Amino acid sequence: MAKSPEEEHPQKAFGWAAKDSSGLLSPFHFSRRETGDGDVTIKILYCGVCHSDLHNVKNEWGFTMYPVVPGHEIVGTVTKTGKNVKKFKVGDRVGVGVLVDSCKRCESCQQDLENYCPQMILTYNSYSQDGTKTYGGYSDIVVVDEHYVLRFPENLPPAAGAPLLCAGITVYSPMKYYGMTEPGKHLGVAGLGGLGHVAVKIGKAFGLKVTVISTSPKKEEEAVNRLGADSFLVSSDPAKMKAAINTMDYIIDTVSAVHPLAPLISLLKLNGKLITVGLPEKPLELPIFPLVLGRKLVGGSDVGGIKETQEMLDFCAKHGITADIELIKMGDINTAMERLAKSDVKYRFVIDVANSLSQ
Amino acid sequence: MAKSPELEHPNKAFGWAARDTSGLLSPFNFSRRATGEKDVTFKVLFCGICHSDLHKVKNEWGSSIYPLIPGHEIVGVVTEVGSKVQKFKVGDKVGVGCMVGACHSCDNCDNHLENYCPKMILTYGAKYYDGTITYGGYSDTMVSDEHFVVRIPDNLPLDAGAPLLCAGITVYSPLRFYGLDKPGMHVGVVGLGGLGHVAVKFAKAMGVKVTVISSSPNKKKEALEHLGADSFLVSKDQDQMQAAQGTMDGIIDTVSAQHPLLPLIGLLKTQGKLVMVGAPEKPLELPVFPLLMGRKLLGGSCIGGMKETQEMIDFAAKHNITADIEVIPIDYVNTAMERLLKKDVRYRFVIDIGNTLKSSN
C-alpha cells in the first residue's frame, strides 16, 4: 500500500495544500526526499502566487491530483547539498521555478530546452522519477536536483524577484525566441496582470516601444506613469482599436481567459507575431484570412529552459527589474486566491513563507 | 457615363466572363489598353484554372465585380513591348500571376513583397490605376506592366508551367520563408489538390522528406508513386495520425474548407510550424495548450512577390517541376468549374486559350 504523504520520504515537511476542487488551502504535513548526491535542500523564504496555482487548486485544467501544494516561484536559502553538487553551497540564495526534473537525454534537454522535454517534471502536481508526487513552494522546504536550481542574484530583492521564476521567464523566453527584442520596434502586451506587467518592464529594457492592451481603462494611469508603457489601448473601445490597426510588430498575449484573437491580429503589421503565453481552458477562435493576407503568425511558448531562466534572472538584476508585489501571510492565501480570481492584485501576491508558515 | 468594356480601351479583346453569381462563364467582348511605355502585351496561349477563380465567379468572398474574367495563371508569347521595357522583347515566353500593380513606394514594395502592398492590384476584378477594372487570363491577349511579368524559361512547358504562377508561388514562398526547405527536414502537406501536389514536388526538390495528409485514401498510390511523396497519412485514421505525432518540422496546409487544427498541431515536432495557405472563410478553433507545450506556431502566407515568383519559376525549370494538368478547350470551362468543385481533377485544369478561344468577330 502506498505510504502517506507524511511517511513516503525521510525529511519532514509542512505546507498548505488544496484537498479538493473547492481550491481552499489548509495546513498539510508531508515529507521531502533525502538530499541525494546531486540534490540541494532549500529553506523556502518566499513563494509567488501564480494564476496557474489558482487553475490547479480548482482543477480547472482537469489534471489536478489532490492534495496539491502549489507554488513554482520559489526563493530560498540552501541548507544542505549532496556530495556531487558543484554549483551551490550552504547559505546561497537560490530560486526554483516551474520544473524540477527532465530526462536530460532528449533533443530538447540537450538544447537547454528542458521545459519542452516530454518527460519534464513540474515542481508540483507531477510524478517524480521515484513515483511520488511533487509538492510546490507553499511549504517550508524543497529538495531539488541542482541542475534545476537557479542562482538568485544578490542585488535582486528576494520577495519581489520571486515571480520572475515563472512570470518573468514566461515572457522573456518568447521575446527572445520570436525575435521581439529589436530596439525601436513596437510591442503590444495584452493583459496587465502578473505576466503582463513584467512583460512591459522587460520590453522597455529591450528598448521597445510598448503599448498595453487591456479591457480595464482604469489601469492606464499605472501602466503609463508607473510601469513605463508608452501607450495604452482599451480593447473594448472600437474606435481606438481601429486607429491602432497595423501598428504593432509583435504582441505578447498574457490573457488566460477565453478571448477573441481577431482584434489582436488586426493590430499587427505585416509579418507580425502574436505570441500567446496564457492558458485559456477552451480553444480560441482563430480567423485564418488575416494571417494569410498579412503573413502573420500565432505562436505559443511555455516558460523557458534552466539556462535561459538564469539568463533572465541576471538580465533582470542588471536592469533592476522585479515584479510589483503584495506580500501576504500564508494564512491569507485563500483570500488572496479569491482576489486573484477577480484580478484584484497589483500585480502578484507573494507569500512570506519563512515568516508566516507556522505549524 | 463610363464606357462599356468594349469601348473603354483602344485594342479589341475577347474572353469568357461570368455575368452573375451563378458563376457561369460565356463569351465576352472587351478591350485592352494600348501598350504603355512600360507595358508588355502578349498573346495568351494557356491559362490555369485556380480554385480562387471558382470562388470569385460565384462571389463567394463578396467582392466580385461583374462581368468578371478570371484567370491569374497566364502564359503566352510577347507581341509588343513599350519603349521603356528592358527585360522583354517580342517573341519571349512570359507569364503573369495574381498581381498587375502595386504602389512601388511602401516598405513592402521596397522589399520585393508587392503581394503584401496595401495598394496591390489583382490581375482580375480590381480597379487599375486608370480606374478601369482588370480582366484576367481567360482571354486572348494580356497587357501588363513589365514589373509584373515573369520570364518562362525555354525548358518549362507553357501549359504545365502555367499553374506555377499562382499555385507554385503560393507554396514555394512559405517553404522558404518559414525555413521548411532544409534537406533532411520532414514536412507534411495537407490536401492533395492544385496547391498540394505542387508543394510535394517543390519540397522533394529541396531535399525535404514529404508526408501527404489527406482525407482521401484513394490518393495514396498517386502521392507515393507518381508525385514522389515519402509517406501518406489518412487524416481520419486516428491510429495513423497518432503514430505520426511529433514527427514533422512543418506542415503546409492547403485546405480551404473548415477543418480541425488540433490533429495537425499534434503532428508537429517541438518548435514545429503549421503554415496556412488555404483560407477557410470562417475562423478555426485554435487549441492553445498544444501550441504552448511545444512552442509551436501557426502562420499564414499569400502568394509571393515578383522577385520570388521569378526565382520560383527558375527553380521549377531547373528541377523540371510542372503541375499535373488536364488541358481543356475554353467551351469546357463551365464543366471544368463543376468538376473542380467536386475535386474531380488531377490536379489543375489549364485552358488551351491559343487553340480554342476564338472570337466570333
XYZ file of C-alpha atoms in Angstrom:
720
model
C 0.000 0.000 0.000
C 1.285 3.478 -0.879
C 2.717 5.430 2.003
C 1.016 8.594 3.186
C 2.497 11.930 2.142
C 3.936 12.276 5.650
C 5.708 8.968 5.541
C 6.844 8.487 1.985
C 10.097 10.428 2.482
C 12.562 10.842 5.338
C 12.611 14.667 5.708
C 9.547 16.139 7.410
C 7.880 18.990 5.571
C 4.950 21.282 6.193
C 2.922 23.424 3.847
C -0.556 24.374 2.747
C -2.438 22.212 0.287
C -5.762 22.168 -1.513
C -7.637 18.935 -0.857
C -10.448 19.214 -3.420
C -11.754 21.332 -6.259
C -13.120 23.982 -3.934
C -9.490 25.070 -4.122
C -9.385 26.024 -0.456
C -5.931 25.585 1.026
C -5.190 24.436 4.548
C -2.244 23.145 6.603
C -0.739 19.908 5.344
C 2.007 17.677 6.680
C 4.081 15.814 4.163
C 7.715 14.893 3.544
C 10.639 15.551 1.227
C 13.161 13.043 -0.088
C 16.606 12.737 1.433
C 19.135 15.152 -0.070
C 20.586 12.995 -2.855
C 24.124 13.270 -4.198
C 23.066 15.768 -6.829
C 20.412 17.495 -4.749
C 20.124 20.795 -2.968
C 17.771 21.235 0.016
C 16.324 24.706 0.259
C 14.647 26.536 3.130
C 11.891 28.488 1.420
C 11.729 32.208 2.143
C 9.174 33.423 -0.393
C 6.824 31.937 -2.957
C 4.886 33.822 -5.612
C 1.212 33.074 -6.244
C 0.884 32.344 -9.960
C -2.503 32.222 -11.707
C -1.607 28.634 -12.624
C -1.731 27.865 -8.898
C -5.347 29.034 -8.884
C -6.205 26.990 -12.012
C -4.604 23.951 -10.390
C -6.166 24.118 -6.931
C -9.619 24.299 -8.539
C -8.789 21.591 -11.105
C -9.747 23.968 -13.923
C -7.468 22.176 -16.359
C -8.711 18.792 -15.317
C -5.468 17.158 -14.230
C -5.030 18.083 -10.586
C -4.064 15.262 -8.224
C -5.193 16.169 -4.718
C -3.812 17.019 -2.257
C -1.899 19.666 -4.176
C 0.700 22.014 -2.682
C 1.091 24.718 -5.334
C 3.873 27.238 -5.797
C 6.516 27.459 -8.513
C 8.056 30.873 -7.907
C 10.290 29.854 -5.001
C 13.151 31.797 -3.450
C 15.109 30.431 -0.524
C 18.426 29.585 1.059
C 20.455 26.417 0.618
C 20.616 24.378 3.820
C 22.125 21.123 2.540
C 23.964 19.964 -0.564
C 24.611 16.447 -1.884
C 28.214 15.347 -2.271
C 28.275 15.793 -6.043
C 26.807 19.273 -6.006
C 29.131 21.788 -7.623
C 27.134 24.931 -8.288
C 25.848 25.739 -4.808
C 26.898 25.779 -1.191
C 25.052 26.138 2.089
C 23.812 29.681 2.595
C 23.444 30.513 -1.106
C 20.345 32.427 -2.187
C 18.572 30.317 -4.830
C 15.385 30.016 -6.812
C 13.233 27.200 -8.154
C 10.756 27.709 -10.931
C 8.263 25.619 -12.817
C 10.217 22.406 -13.376
C 12.375 20.215 -11.157
C 13.443 17.406 -13.481
C 13.552 16.154 -17.063
C 15.081 13.240 -18.953
C 18.383 15.047 -19.673
C 18.880 12.935 -22.814
C 16.382 14.040 -25.439
C 16.947 16.678 -28.114
C 15.094 19.305 -26.112
C 17.139 18.646 -22.953
C 20.348 18.626 -24.979
C 19.419 22.054 -26.357
C 18.802 23.522 -22.878
C 15.054 23.324 -23.501
C 14.174 21.114 -20.542
C 10.779 22.824 -20.471
C 9.880 21.063 -23.729
C 11.124 17.647 -22.670
C 8.254 15.162 -22.978
C 9.274 13.796 -19.574
C 9.595 17.126 -17.864
C 8.563 17.014 -14.204
C 6.734 20.006 -12.807
C 7.527 21.481 -9.419
C 4.110 20.452 -8.227
C 1.335 18.109 -9.297
C 3.690 15.841 -11.231
C 5.169 12.412 -10.608
C 8.843 12.269 -9.700
C 11.109 9.585 -11.051
C 10.614 7.623 -7.832
C 6.858 7.555 -8.389
C 5.951 10.025 -5.660
C 4.109 13.268 -6.308
C 5.879 16.607 -6.386
C 4.804 19.334 -3.969
C 5.438 23.020 -4.568
C 6.622 26.116 -2.756
C 3.756 26.919 -0.411
C 5.876 24.953 2.054
C 8.883 25.193 4.320
C 11.499 23.200 2.423
C 12.078 21.728 -1.019
C 14.689 19.287 -2.362
C 15.734 19.759 -5.978
C 18.363 18.348 -8.363
C 20.979 21.131 -8.598
C 20.571 21.309 -12.381
C 17.115 22.816 -11.922
C 18.048 25.296 -9.212
C 18.756 28.894 -10.158
C 21.338 31.153 -8.591
C 19.360 34.111 -7.297
C 21.295 37.344 -7.963
C 22.309 39.152 -4.801
C 21.060 42.525 -5.874
C 17.604 41.205 -6.714
C 15.184 41.583 -3.779
C 14.047 38.020 -2.986
C 10.344 38.727 -2.436
C 9.874 40.979 -5.456
C 12.136 38.770 -7.547
C 10.303 35.509 -6.800
C 7.621 35.974 -9.500
C 10.332 36.191 -12.142
C 10.786 32.433 -11.778
C 7.554 31.836 -13.643
C 6.094 35.154 -14.825
C 9.498 36.515 -15.775
C 10.724 33.575 -17.823
C 7.263 33.069 -19.353
C 7.512 36.412 -21.131
C 11.299 36.666 -21.519
C 11.679 33.373 -23.377
C 9.246 34.054 -26.236
C 10.504 37.587 -26.567
C 13.949 36.158 -27.297
C 12.819 33.177 -29.363
C 10.416 35.058 -31.602
C 12.832 37.948 -32.066
C 10.831 40.522 -30.139
C 13.912 42.376 -28.989
C 14.845 44.864 -31.733
C 15.099 48.340 -30.214
C 12.554 50.718 -31.641
C 10.058 48.028 -32.613
C 6.545 48.151 -31.216
C 5.380 45.523 -28.726
C 1.794 45.131 -27.579
C 1.171 43.491 -24.203
C -2.333 42.110 -23.889
C -3.450 41.786 -20.270
C -1.896 43.695 -17.386
C -1.551 41.144 -14.615
C 1.344 39.150 -13.229
C 2.730 38.275 -16.679
C 1.752 41.473 -18.410
C 3.342 43.929 -16.038
C 6.643 42.070 -16.148
C 6.438 41.963 -19.964
C 6.128 45.764 -20.007
C 9.262 46.143 -17.884
C 11.292 43.635 -19.886
C 10.043 45.115 -23.165
C 11.194 48.562 -22.134
C 14.565 47.141 -21.080
C 14.928 45.720 -24.621
C 14.395 49.224 -25.982
C 10.965 48.506 -27.425
C 8.021 50.856 -27.672
C 5.350 49.209 -25.512
C 1.575 49.517 -25.707
C -0.566 47.845 -23.072
C -3.816 46.392 -24.436
C -6.387 45.938 -21.714
C -10.112 45.749 -21.089
C -9.743 47.949 -17.973
C -9.421 51.680 -18.673
C -8.540 52.302 -15.028
C -5.202 50.541 -15.465
C -3.993 53.210 -17.869
C -2.508 55.610 -15.350
C -0.416 52.896 -13.693
C 0.625 51.377 -16.974
C 1.936 54.591 -18.402
C 3.110 56.503 -15.358
C 4.464 53.775 -13.173
C 5.289 50.771 -15.320
C 6.692 52.853 -18.141
C 4.425 51.743 -21.022
C 4.437 54.191 -23.925
C 0.734 53.940 -24.548
C -2.444 52.177 -23.508
C -5.190 50.737 -25.689
C -8.609 49.880 -24.312
C -9.524 46.770 -26.260
C -13.255 47.306 -25.785
C -13.090 50.718 -27.492
C -13.707 50.027 -31.221
C -12.556 53.463 -32.386
C -9.242 53.259 -30.559
C -8.658 49.688 -31.730
C -9.373 50.704 -35.308
C -6.912 53.578 -35.103
C -4.227 51.161 -33.909
C -4.656 48.673 -36.763
C -1.413 47.594 -38.400
C 0.854 49.329 -35.883
C 2.487 46.569 -33.871
C 5.414 44.333 -34.733
C 4.543 41.839 -32.035
C 2.067 41.139 -29.284
C 2.515 39.071 -26.130
C -0.895 37.810 -25.141
C -0.929 37.045 -21.419
C -4.680 36.726 -21.040
C -5.741 33.396 -19.590
C -9.479 33.736 -20.090
C -11.107 32.870 -23.402
C -10.945 35.992 -25.550
C -11.157 36.980 -29.236
C -7.917 36.858 -31.216
C -9.182 38.670 -34.316
C -8.882 42.183 -32.833
C -5.326 41.472 -31.659
C -4.312 40.062 -35.034
C -5.585 43.217 -36.721
C -3.210 45.314 -34.626
C -0.207 43.538 -36.139
C 1.777 44.805 -39.093
C 2.838 42.573 -41.996
C 4.816 39.563 -40.689
C 3.543 40.430 -37.213
C 3.654 37.855 -34.448
C 1.045 37.158 -31.810
C 2.575 35.053 -29.085
C 0.234 33.529 -26.602
C 1.501 32.603 -23.148
C -1.799 32.492 -21.268
C -3.591 29.150 -20.973
C -7.325 29.508 -21.531
C -9.408 26.450 -20.635
C -11.017 26.200 -24.046
C -9.700 26.604 -27.609
C -9.764 30.101 -29.090
C -11.350 31.209 -32.347
C -8.674 31.911 -34.935
C -9.504 33.767 -38.165
C -7.238 32.475 -40.939
C -7.721 35.105 -43.672
C -5.854 37.873 -41.832
C -2.947 35.526 -41.137
C -2.707 34.610 -44.814
C -3.140 38.131 -46.164
C -0.605 39.629 -43.760
C 1.790 36.646 -43.409
C 1.177 36.863 -39.678
C 1.699 34.125 -37.164
C 0.364 32.937 -33.832
C 2.867 31.106 -31.675
C 2.961 29.604 -28.225
C 5.615 29.485 -25.542
C 5.835 27.761 -22.192
C 8.246 29.097 -19.548
C 11.877 28.502 -20.510
C 14.813 26.174 -20.022
C 17.045 26.402 -16.986
C 19.910 28.143 -18.786
C 17.560 30.778 -20.148
C 15.847 31.210 -16.782
C 19.242 32.003 -15.273
C 19.935 34.406 -18.130
C 16.609 36.102 -17.489
C 17.322 36.491 -13.738
C 20.718 38.005 -14.488
C 19.150 40.325 -17.097
C 16.531 41.478 -14.600
C 19.165 42.004 -11.917
C 21.194 44.095 -14.349
C 18.201 46.233 -15.325
C 16.654 46.438 -11.840
C 13.521 44.587 -12.943
C 11.342 42.999 -10.295
C 7.653 42.249 -10.020
C 5.248 44.606 -8.300
C 4.022 42.533 -5.387
C 1.705 42.389 -2.424
C 3.352 40.399 0.356
C 0.927 38.167 2.238
C 0.953 35.715 5.108
C 0.407 32.041 4.437
C -2.838 32.187 6.421
C -4.258 34.764 3.981
C -3.763 32.593 0.928
C -7.428 31.741 0.404
C -8.438 35.395 0.448
C -5.591 36.126 -1.940
C -6.836 33.411 -4.317
C -10.327 34.934 -4.297
C -8.889 38.330 -5.092
C -6.673 36.861 -7.802
C -9.743 35.330 -9.451
C -11.132 38.867 -9.690
C -7.790 40.265 -10.923
C -7.669 42.316 -7.734
C -3.919 42.480 -7.261
C -1.139 44.772 -8.417
C 0.288 42.519 -9.788
C 1.457 39.384 -7.932
C 0.848 38.073 -4.436
C 3.973 36.713 -2.799
C 3.758 34.557 0.314
C 6.193 35.473 3.086
C 6.707 31.789 3.781
C 9.567 31.930 6.256
C 7.838 34.472 8.466
C 4.301 33.183 8.355
C 4.230 29.454 7.749
C 3.861 28.015 11.208
C 2.702 24.594 12.220
C -21.005 57.935 -68.332
C -18.484 55.095 -68.048
C -17.589 53.464 -71.312
C -18.600 49.883 -71.963
C -15.920 47.189 -71.606
C -15.700 47.026 -75.399
C -15.014 50.697 -75.808
C -13.023 51.736 -72.753
C -9.671 50.785 -74.337
C -8.346 51.018 -77.901
C -7.448 47.363 -78.538
C -10.189 44.808 -79.072
C -10.073 41.770 -76.850
C -12.132 38.665 -76.401
C -12.584 36.296 -73.491
C -15.080 34.435 -71.365
C -16.642 36.163 -68.384
C -19.056 35.406 -65.563
C -22.015 37.805 -65.508
C -23.583 36.962 -62.155
C -23.312 34.793 -59.074
C -24.324 31.672 -60.964
C -20.682 31.799 -61.959
C -21.426 30.558 -65.468
C -18.931 31.868 -67.996
C -19.741 32.856 -71.564
C -18.152 34.737 -74.489
C -17.418 38.377 -73.778
C -16.085 41.158 -75.965
C -13.976 43.746 -74.206
C -10.832 45.768 -74.800
C -7.281 46.113 -73.555
C -5.328 49.345 -73.104
C -2.723 50.370 -75.649
C 0.757 49.112 -74.796
C 2.111 51.792 -72.471
C 5.797 52.635 -72.320
C 6.396 50.144 -69.513
C 3.870 47.592 -70.671
C 4.294 44.160 -72.171
C 1.496 42.877 -74.394
C 1.276 39.189 -75.078
C -0.902 36.686 -76.876
C -2.290 34.346 -74.253
C -1.638 30.679 -75.010
C -2.699 28.957 -71.764
C -4.392 29.896 -68.515
C -4.678 27.721 -65.401
C -7.951 27.432 -63.506
C -7.293 28.264 -59.870
C -9.836 27.460 -57.136
C -9.865 31.212 -56.433
C -11.390 31.677 -59.902
C -14.285 29.487 -58.793
C -14.719 31.434 -55.527
C -14.690 34.726 -57.451
C -17.077 33.879 -60.285
C -19.650 32.876 -57.673
C -18.878 35.909 -55.481
C -18.134 33.647 -52.517
C -15.823 36.242 -51.000
C -18.307 39.028 -51.514
C -16.105 41.363 -53.528
C -16.703 40.302 -57.122
C -17.404 42.887 -59.823
C -19.322 41.590 -62.846
C -18.693 40.972 -65.662
C -15.672 39.088 -64.368
C -12.980 37.456 -66.495
C -10.995 35.212 -64.144
C -7.560 33.719 -64.674
C -4.287 34.511 -62.942
C -2.051 31.687 -64.152
C -1.471 33.178 -67.601
C 1.255 32.283 -70.095
C 1.887 33.382 -73.643
C 4.207 34.981 -76.183
C 5.104 38.662 -76.276
C 3.673 40.574 -79.223
C 4.578 44.153 -78.288
C 6.670 45.965 -75.705
C 6.611 49.608 -74.607
C 9.529 51.961 -75.286
C 10.897 51.745 -71.741
C 10.645 47.989 -71.361
C 14.053 46.492 -70.584
C 13.530 42.881 -69.663
C 11.406 41.516 -72.516
C 11.198 41.550 -76.309
C 8.748 40.332 -78.901
C 8.684 36.541 -79.072
C 9.641 35.950 -75.432
C 7.673 33.375 -73.448
C 6.184 35.089 -70.431
C 3.663 34.731 -67.653
C 1.522 36.842 -65.368
C 0.255 35.674 -61.999
C -2.069 37.160 -59.393
C -1.000 40.816 -59.472
C -0.626 43.523 -62.084
C 0.013 46.605 -59.964
C 1.277 47.918 -56.598
C 2.332 51.261 -55.145
C 6.116 50.786 -55.581
C 6.796 53.164 -52.709
C 5.886 51.368 -49.472
C 8.175 49.213 -47.326
C 6.638 46.039 -48.701
C 7.213 47.040 -52.307
C 10.773 48.085 -51.471
C 11.356 44.626 -50.002
C 10.023 42.827 -53.083
C 6.800 41.994 -51.249
C 4.346 43.569 -53.693
C 1.892 40.848 -52.730
C 1.548 42.481 -49.307
C 1.345 46.055 -50.586
C -1.878 47.645 -49.302
C -2.444 49.035 -52.819
C -1.693 45.838 -54.676
C -3.860 45.412 -57.787
C -5.183 41.959 -58.599
C -4.991 40.595 -62.124
C -8.742 40.432 -62.353
C -11.712 42.050 -60.701
C -9.766 45.012 -59.341
C -9.515 48.703 -60.141
C -6.429 49.604 -62.175
C -4.531 52.932 -61.942
C -6.679 54.316 -64.799
C -9.912 53.489 -62.988
C -10.903 50.613 -65.271
C -11.497 47.089 -63.995
C -8.841 44.468 -64.631
C -9.685 41.388 -66.668
C -7.845 38.094 -66.284
C -6.380 35.394 -68.436
C -9.419 33.561 -69.797
C -8.874 35.885 -72.750
C -6.887 36.208 -75.968
C -4.482 38.979 -75.023
C -2.981 40.390 -71.866
C -1.281 43.729 -71.184
C 0.803 44.082 -68.068
C 3.381 46.430 -66.616
C 6.751 44.739 -67.145
C 7.335 44.627 -63.383
C 4.599 42.030 -63.011
C 5.659 39.816 -65.898
C 7.894 36.783 -65.420
C 10.052 35.087 -67.992
C 9.232 31.434 -68.661
C 12.482 29.535 -69.301
C 12.617 27.622 -72.571
C 12.682 24.215 -70.995
C 9.485 24.766 -68.994
C 6.387 23.626 -70.919
C 3.955 26.515 -71.121
C 0.796 24.548 -70.413
C 2.070 22.612 -67.402
C 4.023 25.629 -66.187
C 1.056 28.000 -66.087
C -0.304 26.854 -62.692
C 3.029 27.656 -61.083
C 2.139 31.336 -61.399
C -0.327 31.025 -58.551
C -0.239 27.506 -57.083
C 3.528 27.315 -57.424
C 4.431 30.581 -55.716
C 1.722 30.055 -53.084
C 3.553 27.012 -51.726
C 7.148 27.920 -52.670
C 7.137 31.202 -50.741
C 6.214 29.765 -47.313
C 8.554 26.782 -47.705
C 11.357 29.350 -47.962
C 10.050 31.982 -45.522
C 9.283 29.561 -42.718
C 12.532 27.695 -43.276
C 10.918 24.387 -44.255
C 13.322 23.936 -47.143
C 16.350 22.376 -45.473
C 17.477 18.939 -46.695
C 16.533 16.238 -44.220
C 13.574 18.105 -42.738
C 10.199 16.433 -42.613
C 7.295 18.449 -43.960
C 3.630 17.468 -44.170
C 1.352 18.651 -46.980
C -2.334 18.741 -46.122
C -4.658 18.403 -49.088
C -3.641 16.961 -52.417
C -5.114 19.336 -54.974
C -3.694 22.081 -57.148
C -1.591 23.563 -54.335
C -0.814 20.349 -52.527
C 0.596 18.373 -55.432
C 2.932 21.211 -56.389
C 4.007 21.569 -52.741
C 5.053 17.914 -52.732
C 7.188 18.421 -55.837
C 8.875 21.595 -54.590
C 9.580 20.146 -51.165
C 11.082 16.987 -52.648
C 13.284 19.093 -54.918
C 14.504 20.956 -51.827
C 15.624 17.659 -50.287
C 12.815 17.511 -47.775
C 11.032 14.315 -46.680
C 7.345 14.745 -47.505
C 4.242 13.208 -45.976
C 0.903 13.870 -47.630
C -2.018 14.189 -45.220
C -5.338 13.676 -46.930
C -8.911 12.701 -46.195
C -8.979 10.540 -49.359
C -7.243 7.146 -49.035
C -7.552 6.648 -52.784
C -4.950 9.347 -53.410
C -2.229 7.334 -51.692
C -0.883 5.436 -54.685
C -0.535 8.577 -56.798
C 1.026 10.523 -53.961
C 3.720 7.923 -53.355
C 4.360 6.527 -56.816
C 3.742 9.442 -59.066
C 4.349 12.596 -57.039
C 7.213 11.162 -55.030
C 5.879 11.700 -51.521
C 7.663 9.607 -48.902
C 4.550 8.686 -46.967
C 0.826 9.209 -46.778
C -1.461 9.724 -43.790
C -5.205 9.358 -43.926
C -6.330 12.208 -41.697
C -9.435 10.407 -40.439
C -7.443 7.362 -39.371
C -6.765 8.048 -35.702
C -4.171 5.304 -35.357
C -2.110 6.566 -38.268
C -2.307 10.142 -37.056
C -1.383 9.107 -33.511
C 1.633 7.144 -34.725
C 2.879 10.215 -36.583
C 2.604 12.579 -33.604
C 5.590 14.832 -33.099
C 7.345 13.857 -36.348
C 7.122 16.909 -38.598
C 9.212 20.073 -38.719
C 6.456 21.816 -40.600
C 3.165 21.418 -42.378
C 1.855 23.278 -45.423
C -1.927 23.276 -45.097
C -3.598 23.868 -48.454
C -7.138 23.046 -47.353
C -9.588 25.923 -47.602
C -12.592 24.121 -46.138
C -13.219 24.192 -42.374
C -11.119 21.511 -40.714
C -9.702 20.751 -37.252
C -6.264 22.105 -36.369
C -5.631 20.015 -33.266
C -4.592 16.817 -35.095
C -2.243 18.828 -37.331
C -0.625 20.634 -34.419
C -0.092 17.219 -32.847
C 1.881 16.046 -35.875
C 4.451 18.814 -35.387
C 7.670 18.330 -33.515
C 8.590 20.775 -30.770
C 9.041 24.181 -32.427
C 7.176 22.952 -35.483
C 5.346 25.284 -37.831
C 1.885 24.921 -39.309
C 1.534 27.177 -42.354
C -1.874 28.017 -43.761
C -2.059 28.814 -47.456
C -5.683 27.803 -47.930
C -8.018 30.312 -46.356
C -11.166 28.958 -44.740
C -13.835 31.650 -44.622
C -14.814 31.125 -41.016
C -12.439 31.091 -38.055
C -10.979 27.765 -36.969
C -10.619 26.537 -33.410
C -7.117 27.006 -32.073
C -6.231 24.695 -29.205
C -3.818 26.773 -27.127
C -2.283 24.178 -24.779
C -0.558 22.154 -27.540
C 0.787 25.340 -29.116
C 2.386 26.382 -25.859
C 3.574 22.987 -24.716
C 5.656 22.541 -27.829
C 6.495 26.169 -28.664
C 4.727 25.651 -31.981
C 3.414 28.260 -34.321
C 0.703 28.720 -36.915
C 1.362 31.232 -39.670
C -0.148 32.344 -42.952
C 1.258 33.128 -46.368
C -0.197 34.672 -49.524
C 1.409 34.066 -52.940
C 4.781 35.812 -53.201
C 6.476 38.946 -54.530
C 7.607 39.295 -58.129
C 11.298 38.644 -57.446
C 10.440 35.440 -55.630
C 7.942 34.407 -58.312
C 10.704 34.598 -60.932
C 13.018 32.698 -58.577
C 10.363 30.032 -58.168
C 9.854 29.679 -61.941
C 13.610 29.366 -62.464
C 13.831 26.782 -59.671
C 10.976 24.830 -61.244
C 12.666 24.930 -64.652
C 15.943 23.735 -63.134
C 14.271 20.835 -61.335
C 11.733 20.031 -64.076
C 8.800 20.791 -61.846
C 5.480 21.418 -63.519
C 1.894 20.945 -62.487
C -0.056 17.829 -63.380
C -2.738 19.199 -65.639
C -5.803 18.418 -67.715
C -5.835 20.653 -70.794
C -9.316 21.748 -71.827
C -10.901 23.832 -74.579
C -12.475 27.104 -73.493
C -16.008 25.895 -74.048
C -15.451 23.161 -71.448
C -14.782 25.774 -68.760
C -18.161 25.613 -67.028
C -17.996 21.839 -66.808
C -14.450 22.164 -65.508
C -15.663 24.504 -62.777
C -18.310 21.970 -61.742
C -15.704 19.215 -61.637
C -13.311 21.442 -59.704
C -15.998 21.955 -57.101
C -16.163 18.174 -56.696
C -12.347 17.973 -56.660
C -12.540 15.878 -59.788
C -9.261 16.901 -61.364
C -5.665 15.688 -61.207
C -4.660 18.351 -60.284
C -5.230 21.583 -62.301
C -7.320 22.374 -65.370
C -5.473 24.517 -67.911
C -7.384 26.232 -70.687
C -5.826 25.918 -74.138
C -6.548 29.523 -74.965
C -4.310 29.731 -78.016
C -6.053 26.945 -79.880
C -9.622 27.179 -78.673
C -10.501 30.742 -77.762
C -11.689 32.247 -80.991
C -13.665 35.407 -81.230
C -16.763 35.152 -83.360
C -15.880 38.578 -84.817
